[in-house]
Coordinates of C-alpha atoms in Angstrom, one line a residue:
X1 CA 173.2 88.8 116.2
X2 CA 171.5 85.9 118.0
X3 CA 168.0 85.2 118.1
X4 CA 166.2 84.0 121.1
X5 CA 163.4 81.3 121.7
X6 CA 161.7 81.6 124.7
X7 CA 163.0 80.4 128.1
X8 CA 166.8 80.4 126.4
X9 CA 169.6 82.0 128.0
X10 CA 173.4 82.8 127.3
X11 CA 175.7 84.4 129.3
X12 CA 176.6 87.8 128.0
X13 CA 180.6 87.4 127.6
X14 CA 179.6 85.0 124.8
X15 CA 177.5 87.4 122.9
X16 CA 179.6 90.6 123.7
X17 CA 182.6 92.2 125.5
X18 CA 181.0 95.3 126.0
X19 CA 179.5 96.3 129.7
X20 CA 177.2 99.1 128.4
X21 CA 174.4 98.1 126.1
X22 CA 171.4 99.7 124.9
X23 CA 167.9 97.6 125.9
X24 CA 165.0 97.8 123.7
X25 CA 161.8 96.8 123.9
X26 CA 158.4 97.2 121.9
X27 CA 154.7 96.2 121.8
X28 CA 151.6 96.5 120.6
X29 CA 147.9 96.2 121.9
X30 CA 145.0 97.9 120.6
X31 CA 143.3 101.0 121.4
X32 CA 145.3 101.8 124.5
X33 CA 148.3 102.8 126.4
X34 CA 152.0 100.8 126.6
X35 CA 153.9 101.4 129.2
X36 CA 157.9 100.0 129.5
X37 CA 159.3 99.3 133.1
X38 CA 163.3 97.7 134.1
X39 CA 162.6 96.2 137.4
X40 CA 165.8 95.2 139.5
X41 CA 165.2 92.4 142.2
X42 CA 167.1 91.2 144.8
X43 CA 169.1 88.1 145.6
X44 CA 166.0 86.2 146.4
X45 CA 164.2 87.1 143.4
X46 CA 162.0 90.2 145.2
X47 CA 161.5 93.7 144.3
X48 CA 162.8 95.8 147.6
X49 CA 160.0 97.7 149.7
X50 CA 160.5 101.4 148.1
X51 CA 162.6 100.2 145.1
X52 CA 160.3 101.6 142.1
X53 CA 161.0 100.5 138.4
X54 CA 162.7 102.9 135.8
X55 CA 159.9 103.9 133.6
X56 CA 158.9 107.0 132.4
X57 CA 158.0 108.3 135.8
X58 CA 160.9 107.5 137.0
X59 CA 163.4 107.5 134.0
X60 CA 166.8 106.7 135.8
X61 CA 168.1 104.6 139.0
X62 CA 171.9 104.9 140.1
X63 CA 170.7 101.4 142.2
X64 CA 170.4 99.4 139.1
X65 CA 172.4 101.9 136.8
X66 CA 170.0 101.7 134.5
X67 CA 168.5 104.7 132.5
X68 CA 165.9 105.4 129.7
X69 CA 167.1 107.2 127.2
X70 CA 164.3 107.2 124.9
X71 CA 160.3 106.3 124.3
X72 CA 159.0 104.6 127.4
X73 CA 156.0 103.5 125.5
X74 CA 155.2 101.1 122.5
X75 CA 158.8 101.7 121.6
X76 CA 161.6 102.1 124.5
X77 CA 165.1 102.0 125.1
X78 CA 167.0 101.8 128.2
X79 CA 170.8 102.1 128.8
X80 CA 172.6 99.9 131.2
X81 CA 175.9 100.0 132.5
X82 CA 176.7 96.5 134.3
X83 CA 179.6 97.6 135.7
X84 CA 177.9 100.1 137.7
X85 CA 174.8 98.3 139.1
X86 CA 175.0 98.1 143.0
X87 CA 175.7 95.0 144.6
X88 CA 172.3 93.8 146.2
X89 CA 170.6 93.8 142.5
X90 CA 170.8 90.5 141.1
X91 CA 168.5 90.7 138.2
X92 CA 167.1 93.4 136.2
X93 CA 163.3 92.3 134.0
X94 CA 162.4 94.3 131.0
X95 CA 158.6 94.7 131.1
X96 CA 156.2 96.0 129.3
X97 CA 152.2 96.3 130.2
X98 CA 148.8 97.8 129.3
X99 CA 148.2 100.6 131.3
X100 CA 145.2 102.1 129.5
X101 CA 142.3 100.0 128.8
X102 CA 141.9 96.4 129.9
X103 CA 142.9 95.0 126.6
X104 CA 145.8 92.8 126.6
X105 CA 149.2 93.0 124.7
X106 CA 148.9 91.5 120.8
X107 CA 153.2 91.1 120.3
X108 CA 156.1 92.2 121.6
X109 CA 160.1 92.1 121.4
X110 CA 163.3 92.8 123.3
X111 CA 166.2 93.5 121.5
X112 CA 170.2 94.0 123.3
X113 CA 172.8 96.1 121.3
X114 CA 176.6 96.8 122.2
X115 CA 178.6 100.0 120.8
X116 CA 176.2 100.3 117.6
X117 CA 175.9 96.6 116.9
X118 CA 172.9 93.9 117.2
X119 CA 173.4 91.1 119.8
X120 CA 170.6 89.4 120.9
X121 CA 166.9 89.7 120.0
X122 CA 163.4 88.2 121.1
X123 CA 160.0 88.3 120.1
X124 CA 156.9 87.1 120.5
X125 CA 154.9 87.2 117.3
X126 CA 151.0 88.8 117.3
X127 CA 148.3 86.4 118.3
X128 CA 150.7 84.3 120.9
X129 CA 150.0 86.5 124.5
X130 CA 146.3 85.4 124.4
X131 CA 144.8 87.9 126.4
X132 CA 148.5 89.0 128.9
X133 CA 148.0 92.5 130.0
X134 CA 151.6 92.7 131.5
X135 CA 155.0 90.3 129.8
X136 CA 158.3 90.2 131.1
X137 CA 160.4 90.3 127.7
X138 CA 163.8 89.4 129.1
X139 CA 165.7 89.8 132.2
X140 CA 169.8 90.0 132.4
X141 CA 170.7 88.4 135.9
X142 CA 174.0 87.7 138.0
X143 CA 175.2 83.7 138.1
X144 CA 178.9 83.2 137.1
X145 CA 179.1 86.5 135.2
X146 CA 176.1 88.2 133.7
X147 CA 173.9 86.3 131.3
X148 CA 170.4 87.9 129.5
X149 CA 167.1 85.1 129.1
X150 CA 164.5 85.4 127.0
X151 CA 161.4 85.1 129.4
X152 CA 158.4 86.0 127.7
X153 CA 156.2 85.4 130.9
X154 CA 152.5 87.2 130.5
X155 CA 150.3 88.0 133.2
X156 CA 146.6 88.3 133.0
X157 CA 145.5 90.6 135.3
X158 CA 148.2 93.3 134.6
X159 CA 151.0 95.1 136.3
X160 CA 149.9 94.6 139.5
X161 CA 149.7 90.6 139.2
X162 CA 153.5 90.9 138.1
X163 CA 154.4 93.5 140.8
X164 CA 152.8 91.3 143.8
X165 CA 154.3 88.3 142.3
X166 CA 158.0 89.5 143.0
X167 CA 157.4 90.5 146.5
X168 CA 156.7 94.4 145.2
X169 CA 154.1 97.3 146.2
X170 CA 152.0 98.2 143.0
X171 CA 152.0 101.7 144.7
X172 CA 155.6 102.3 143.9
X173 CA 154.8 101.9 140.6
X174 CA 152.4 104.4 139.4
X175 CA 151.5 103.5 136.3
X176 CA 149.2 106.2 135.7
X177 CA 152.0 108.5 135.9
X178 CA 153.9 106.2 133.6
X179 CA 150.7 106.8 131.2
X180 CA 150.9 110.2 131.4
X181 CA 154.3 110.5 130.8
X182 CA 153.7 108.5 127.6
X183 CA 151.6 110.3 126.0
X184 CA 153.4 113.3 126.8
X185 CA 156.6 111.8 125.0
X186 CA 154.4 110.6 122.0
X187 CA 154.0 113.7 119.1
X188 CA 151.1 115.2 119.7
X189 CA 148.2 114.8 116.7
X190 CA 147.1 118.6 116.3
X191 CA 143.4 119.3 116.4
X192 CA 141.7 119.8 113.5
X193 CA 138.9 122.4 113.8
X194 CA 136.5 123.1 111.0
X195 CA 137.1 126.3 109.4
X196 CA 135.0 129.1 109.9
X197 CA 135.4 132.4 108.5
X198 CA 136.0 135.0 110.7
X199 CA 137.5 133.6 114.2
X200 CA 141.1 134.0 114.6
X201 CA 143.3 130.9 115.2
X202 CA 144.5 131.7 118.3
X203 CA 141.0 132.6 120.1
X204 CA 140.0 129.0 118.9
X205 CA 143.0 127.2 120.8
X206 CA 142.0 129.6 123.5
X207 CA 138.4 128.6 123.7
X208 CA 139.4 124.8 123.0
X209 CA 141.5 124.4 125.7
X210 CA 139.2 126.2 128.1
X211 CA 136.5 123.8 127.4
X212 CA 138.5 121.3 127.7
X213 CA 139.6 122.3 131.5
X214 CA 136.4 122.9 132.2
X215 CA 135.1 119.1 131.1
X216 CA 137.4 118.0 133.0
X217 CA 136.8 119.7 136.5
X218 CA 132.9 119.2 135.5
X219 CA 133.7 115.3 135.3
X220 CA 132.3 113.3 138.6
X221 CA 134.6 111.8 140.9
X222 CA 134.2 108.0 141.3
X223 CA 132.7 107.4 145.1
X224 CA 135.4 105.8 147.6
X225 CA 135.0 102.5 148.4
X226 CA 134.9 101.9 152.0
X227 CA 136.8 99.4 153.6
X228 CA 134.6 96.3 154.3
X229 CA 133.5 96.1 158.3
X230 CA 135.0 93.4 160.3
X231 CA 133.1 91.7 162.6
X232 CA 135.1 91.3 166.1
X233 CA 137.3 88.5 167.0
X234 CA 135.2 85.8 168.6
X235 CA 137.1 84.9 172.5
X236 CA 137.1 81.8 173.1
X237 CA 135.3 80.3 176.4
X238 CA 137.8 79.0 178.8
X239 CA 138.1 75.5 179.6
X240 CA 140.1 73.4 181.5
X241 CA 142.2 71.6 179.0
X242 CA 142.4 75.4 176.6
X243 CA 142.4 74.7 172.6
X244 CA 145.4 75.8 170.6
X245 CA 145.1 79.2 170.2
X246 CA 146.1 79.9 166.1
X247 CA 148.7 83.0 165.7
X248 CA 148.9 85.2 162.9
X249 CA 152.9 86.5 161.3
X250 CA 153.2 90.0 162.5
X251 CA 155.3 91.4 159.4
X252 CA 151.8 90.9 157.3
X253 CA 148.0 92.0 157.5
X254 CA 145.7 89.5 158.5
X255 CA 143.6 87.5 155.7
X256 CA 139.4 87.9 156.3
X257 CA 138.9 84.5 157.1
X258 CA 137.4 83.1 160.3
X259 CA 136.6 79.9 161.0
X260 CA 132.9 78.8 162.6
X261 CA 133.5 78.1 166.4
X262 CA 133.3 75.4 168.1
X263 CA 133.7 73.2 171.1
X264 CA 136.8 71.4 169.3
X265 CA 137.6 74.4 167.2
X266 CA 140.3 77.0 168.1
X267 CA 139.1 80.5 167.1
X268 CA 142.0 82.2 164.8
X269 CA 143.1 85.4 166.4
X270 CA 143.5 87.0 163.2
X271 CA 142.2 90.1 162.4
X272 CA 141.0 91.3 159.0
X273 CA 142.5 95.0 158.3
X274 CA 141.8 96.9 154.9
X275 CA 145.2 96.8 153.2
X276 CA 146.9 100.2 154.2
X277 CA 149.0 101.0 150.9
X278 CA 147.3 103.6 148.9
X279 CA 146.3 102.4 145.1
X280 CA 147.2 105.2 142.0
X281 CA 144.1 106.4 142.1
X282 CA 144.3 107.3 145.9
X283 CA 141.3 104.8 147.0
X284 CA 142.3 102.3 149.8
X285 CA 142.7 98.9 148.3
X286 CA 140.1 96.5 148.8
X287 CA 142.3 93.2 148.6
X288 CA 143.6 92.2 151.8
X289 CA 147.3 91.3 151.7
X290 CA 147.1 87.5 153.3
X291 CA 148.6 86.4 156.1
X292 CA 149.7 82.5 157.8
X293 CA 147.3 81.3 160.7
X294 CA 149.2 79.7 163.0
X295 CA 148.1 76.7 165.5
X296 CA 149.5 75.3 168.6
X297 CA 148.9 72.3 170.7
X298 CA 149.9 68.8 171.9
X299 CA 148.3 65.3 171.5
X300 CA 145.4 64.3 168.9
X301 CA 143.3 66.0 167.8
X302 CA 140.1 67.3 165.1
X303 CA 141.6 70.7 164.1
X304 CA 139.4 73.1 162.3
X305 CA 141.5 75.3 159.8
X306 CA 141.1 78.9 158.4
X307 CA 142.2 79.5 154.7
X308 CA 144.6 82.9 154.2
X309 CA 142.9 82.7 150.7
X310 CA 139.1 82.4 149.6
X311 CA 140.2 79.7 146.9
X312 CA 142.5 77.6 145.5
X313 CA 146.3 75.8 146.9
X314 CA 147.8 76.5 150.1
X315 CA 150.7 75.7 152.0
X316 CA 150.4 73.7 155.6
X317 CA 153.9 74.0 157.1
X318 CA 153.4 71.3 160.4
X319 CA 156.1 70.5 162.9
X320 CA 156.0 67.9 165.0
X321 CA 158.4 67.1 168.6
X322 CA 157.0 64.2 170.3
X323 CA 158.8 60.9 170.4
X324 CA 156.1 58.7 169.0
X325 CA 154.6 58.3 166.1
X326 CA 153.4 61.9 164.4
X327 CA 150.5 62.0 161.9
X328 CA 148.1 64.5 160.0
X329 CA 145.4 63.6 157.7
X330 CA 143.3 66.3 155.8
X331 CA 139.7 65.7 156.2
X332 CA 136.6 65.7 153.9
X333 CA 133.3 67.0 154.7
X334 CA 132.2 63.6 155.5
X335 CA 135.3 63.5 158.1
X336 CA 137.0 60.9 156.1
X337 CA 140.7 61.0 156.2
X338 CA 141.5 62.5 152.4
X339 CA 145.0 63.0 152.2
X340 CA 148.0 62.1 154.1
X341 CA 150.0 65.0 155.0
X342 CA 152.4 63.6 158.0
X343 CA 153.4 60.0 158.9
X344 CA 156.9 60.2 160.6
X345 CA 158.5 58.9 164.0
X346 CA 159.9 61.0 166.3
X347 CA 160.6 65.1 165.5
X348 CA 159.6 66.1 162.0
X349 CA 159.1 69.0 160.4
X350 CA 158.4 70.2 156.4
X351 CA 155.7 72.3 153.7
X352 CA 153.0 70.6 152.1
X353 CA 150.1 71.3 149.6
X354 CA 146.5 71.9 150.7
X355 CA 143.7 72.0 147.8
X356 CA 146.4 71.6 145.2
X357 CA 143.6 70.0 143.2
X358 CA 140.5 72.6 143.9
X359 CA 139.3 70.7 147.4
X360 CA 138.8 73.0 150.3
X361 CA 139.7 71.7 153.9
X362 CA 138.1 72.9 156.8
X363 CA 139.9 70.2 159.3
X364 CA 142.3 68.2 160.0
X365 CA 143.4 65.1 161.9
X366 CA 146.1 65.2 164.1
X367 CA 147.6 62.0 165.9
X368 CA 150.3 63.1 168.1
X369 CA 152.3 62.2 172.0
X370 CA 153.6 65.6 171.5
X371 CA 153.3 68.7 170.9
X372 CA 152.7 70.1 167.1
X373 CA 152.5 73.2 165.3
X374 CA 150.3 73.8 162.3
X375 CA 150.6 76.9 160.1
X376 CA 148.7 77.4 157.4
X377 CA 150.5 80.1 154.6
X378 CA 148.9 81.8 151.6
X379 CA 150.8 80.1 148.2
X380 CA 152.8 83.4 147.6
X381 CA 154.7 82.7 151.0
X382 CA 156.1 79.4 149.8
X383 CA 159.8 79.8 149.1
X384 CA 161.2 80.7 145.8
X385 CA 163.0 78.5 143.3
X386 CA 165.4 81.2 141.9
X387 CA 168.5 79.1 142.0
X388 CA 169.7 76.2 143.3
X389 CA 167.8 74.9 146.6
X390 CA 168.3 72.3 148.8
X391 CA 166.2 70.5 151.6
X392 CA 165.9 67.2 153.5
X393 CA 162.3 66.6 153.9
X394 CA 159.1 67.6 152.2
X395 CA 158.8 70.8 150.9
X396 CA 157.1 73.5 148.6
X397 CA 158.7 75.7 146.4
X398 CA 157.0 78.7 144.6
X399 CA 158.2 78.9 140.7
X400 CA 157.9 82.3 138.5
X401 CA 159.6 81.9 135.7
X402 CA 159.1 80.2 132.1
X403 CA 159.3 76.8 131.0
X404 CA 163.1 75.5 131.9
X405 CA 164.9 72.3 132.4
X406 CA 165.8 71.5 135.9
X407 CA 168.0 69.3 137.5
X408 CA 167.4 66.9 140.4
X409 CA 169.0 64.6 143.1
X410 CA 167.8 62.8 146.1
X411 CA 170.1 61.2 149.0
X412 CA 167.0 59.3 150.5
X413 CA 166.4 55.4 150.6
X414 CA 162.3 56.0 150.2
X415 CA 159.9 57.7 147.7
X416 CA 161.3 61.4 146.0
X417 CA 158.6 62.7 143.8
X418 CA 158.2 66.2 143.0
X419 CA 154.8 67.3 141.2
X420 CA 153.7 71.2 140.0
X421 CA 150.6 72.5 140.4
X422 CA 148.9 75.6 139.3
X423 CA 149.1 78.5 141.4
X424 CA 145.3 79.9 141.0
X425 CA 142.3 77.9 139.7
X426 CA 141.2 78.4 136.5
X427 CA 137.9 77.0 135.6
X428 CA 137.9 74.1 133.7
X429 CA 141.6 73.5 133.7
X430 CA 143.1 70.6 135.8
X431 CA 145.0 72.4 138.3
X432 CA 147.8 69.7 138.2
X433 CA 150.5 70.3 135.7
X434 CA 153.3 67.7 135.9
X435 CA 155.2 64.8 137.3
X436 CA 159.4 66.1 137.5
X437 CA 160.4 63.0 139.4
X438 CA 158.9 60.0 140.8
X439 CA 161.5 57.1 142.0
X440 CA 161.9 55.4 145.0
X441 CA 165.4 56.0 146.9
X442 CA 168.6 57.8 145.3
X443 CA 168.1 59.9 142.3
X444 CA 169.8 62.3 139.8
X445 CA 167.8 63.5 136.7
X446 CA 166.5 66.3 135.0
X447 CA 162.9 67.2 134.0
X448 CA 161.0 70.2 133.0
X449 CA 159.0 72.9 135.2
X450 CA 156.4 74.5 133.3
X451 CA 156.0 78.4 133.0
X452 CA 155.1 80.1 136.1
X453 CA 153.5 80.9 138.7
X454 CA 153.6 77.2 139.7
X455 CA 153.9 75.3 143.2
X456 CA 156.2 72.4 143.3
X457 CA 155.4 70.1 146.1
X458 CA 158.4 67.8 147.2
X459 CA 158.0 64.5 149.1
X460 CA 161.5 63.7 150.2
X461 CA 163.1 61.3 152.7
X462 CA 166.8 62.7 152.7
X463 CA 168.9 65.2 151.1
X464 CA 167.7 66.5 148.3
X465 CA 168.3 69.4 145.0
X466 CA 166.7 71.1 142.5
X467 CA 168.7 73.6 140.1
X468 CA 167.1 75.6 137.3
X469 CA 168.9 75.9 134.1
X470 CA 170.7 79.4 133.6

């Protein structure tokens, strides 16, 4: 059997010759629930609208051809047949999370087995999750065959951090049910009641289970939350020469930001909408999923901005067409050009980081003979580095996994530098994590992305590559 660090992978051909293998996986945390979950994710790393996890409420899936056989709790085991799992699923995460209390996760391990014998194990020893509610053990994944990693990526807030994080609905999840289900499958401790002499045994379960109905019917139900009020739209005046009216993506609800107006300020026409996916306890959700703000327009320009999130990095994806000379500039709140966004020639387009480093920009400065396009994304929308990508210009890419080496080239003859940033704030914490590359014209190298979520931000001046190891 081989034993796994964290972040190392191996395909499977070279640890077995068997498709079907038995997955198990075990943790501890005190004083509450455990709950195991096998989440299968698409090709671009994403958990499919609809597509719930096989857990104990839902204890098989012909998509992923994955079943669990046994536990579903502290201790579980799921079956898998590789040969069987449908096309579109190209990687399957072992999970386990807290679904009681909020007390986060003291160890946990996955182990792989093949016709009766060991093959690969992982653990992570008591006292290392600090505080992860929800930990992706290992994941077995498609890329020249199929190969099994050894993740061991923890999530603070729980479940639903981890769920949101791969593109998923924490409604499809229903851990609640999963908690039931668990403590259902665990032996149940008998109650002890104090002997009395003359009650019979059976008129005592009677009466104890009675009461106990009865507490709970008797218990109060929480109040609903009501969805916060919105305040209307602001119009816009007319004016001759119109501002550039901002846009919002249709496939997502709109984020509850909206800038102060203005004379030299477009008004977003985002709406803010409670977030329409029932939580497990049937309330309405009170966190808004956020959306991009678009804004259009043509020459310069002092843009004011609206953020898709309260605090912390976002993404400013800018396009330029005119022939001249194209620039943007973020601004401080003394209007003093802060950072340098855009400088190009002619038609440009490309992703960059706003606030990577806690700031929060309100405007920007646009110097343009053309016409432009400004959208401003939540970090969650920047694209995933699941595999090998590929761009010619500056870009962000969105990282979830754990600490790997990846490789890099760059076809340009000016500056390539590639930095990672933390995803969310954390007070007291420099948000900026590390420097993968910083050289000046062609380049081939590898470096090291720390564990995820991270955002990688890209300044490129040609073709360029980044591949993750495994």
């Amino acid at each position: 059997m081989r034993t796994f660090a964290m972040g190392e992978k191996a395909r499977l051909a070279d640890l077995t010759g068997a498709t079907a293998l038995r997955v198990e996986v075990a943790g501890t945390a005190p004083g509450t629930d455990i709950a195991a979950f096998c989440f299968a994710l698409d090709a671009s790393g994403r958990i499919p609208a609809g597509r719930g996890p096989v857990s104990t409420a839902r204890p098989a899936s012909l998509e992923s051809a994955v079943a669990l056989v046994s536990g579903g709790g502290a201790d579980a085991a799921f079956d898998l047949d590789l040969d069987a799992v449908a096309d579109d699923v190209h990687r399957l995460l072992f999970v386990i999370a807290s679904v009681g209390l909020e007390i986060g996760l003291d160890g946990a391990s996955v182990a792989i087995s093949a016709d009766g014998a060991d093959v690969a194990a992982f653990a992570m020893p008591p006292g290392t999750l600090k505080g992860q509610r929800a930990l992706i053990l290992g994941e077995v994944y498609r890329r020249n065959g199929w190969r099994f990693g050894a993740v061991g990526q923890g999530y603070r807030d729980g479940l639903d951090q981890l769920v949101r994080d791969h593109g998923g609905d924490p409604a499809d999840v229903a851990p609640e049910e999963a908690a039931e289900v668990v403590d259902a499958a665990e032996p149940e401790t008998p109650a002890v009641a104090t002997p009395e002499p003359e009650p019979e045994p059976e008129a005592s379960v009677e009466a104890a289970a009675a009461a106990e109905a009865e507490a709970v019917e008797s218990e109060p139900a929480e109040p609903e939350a009501a969805p916060a009020e919105r305040e209307a739209p602001v119009e816009p005046e007319p004016e001759p020469e119109p501002e550039p009216e901002p846009k919002t993506e249709p496939a997502q609800l709109a984020a509850s930001v909206e800038p102060e107006p203005g004379p030299e300020a477009p008004t977003p026409s985002a709406e803010t909408a409670p977030d329409e996916r029932p939580s497990v306890t049937d309330v309405p959700c009170q966190m808004p999923v956020p959306t991009a703000v678009t804004y259009e327009g043509s020459g310069d320009r002092i843009l004011r901005i609206a953020r898709p999130v309260p605090e912390g990095p976002v993404v400013a994806e800018i396009t330029g067409t005119g022939p001249g000379n194209f620039a943007v500039w973020t601004l401080d709140t003394a209007l003093e050009q802060d950072k340098l966004l855009v400088n190009e020639i002619g038609a440009c387009h490309g992703r960059m980081l706003l606030d990577e480093r806690g700031t929060h920009t309100e405007r920007l400065k646009i110097e343009s003979d053309g016409p432009w396009t400004v959208v401003i994304h939540p970090p969650t929308a920047a694209p995933w580095l699941t595999g090998p990508v590929t761009g010619d210009g500056p870009e962000v890419l969105r990282w979830t996994g754990p600490r790997t080496v990846v490789a890099m080239t760059h076809a340009g003859s000016s500056n390539f530098m590639v930095r990672a940033y933390a995803e969310a704030l954390t007070p007291g914490e420099d948000p900026y994590l590390a420097s993968l590359a910083n050289a000046i014209g062609p380049y081939e190298g590898e470096s090291i992305i720390p564990v995820g979520p991270c955002l990688l931000e890209i300044e490129a001046d040609g073709d360029w590559t980044l591949t993750p190891e495994g």
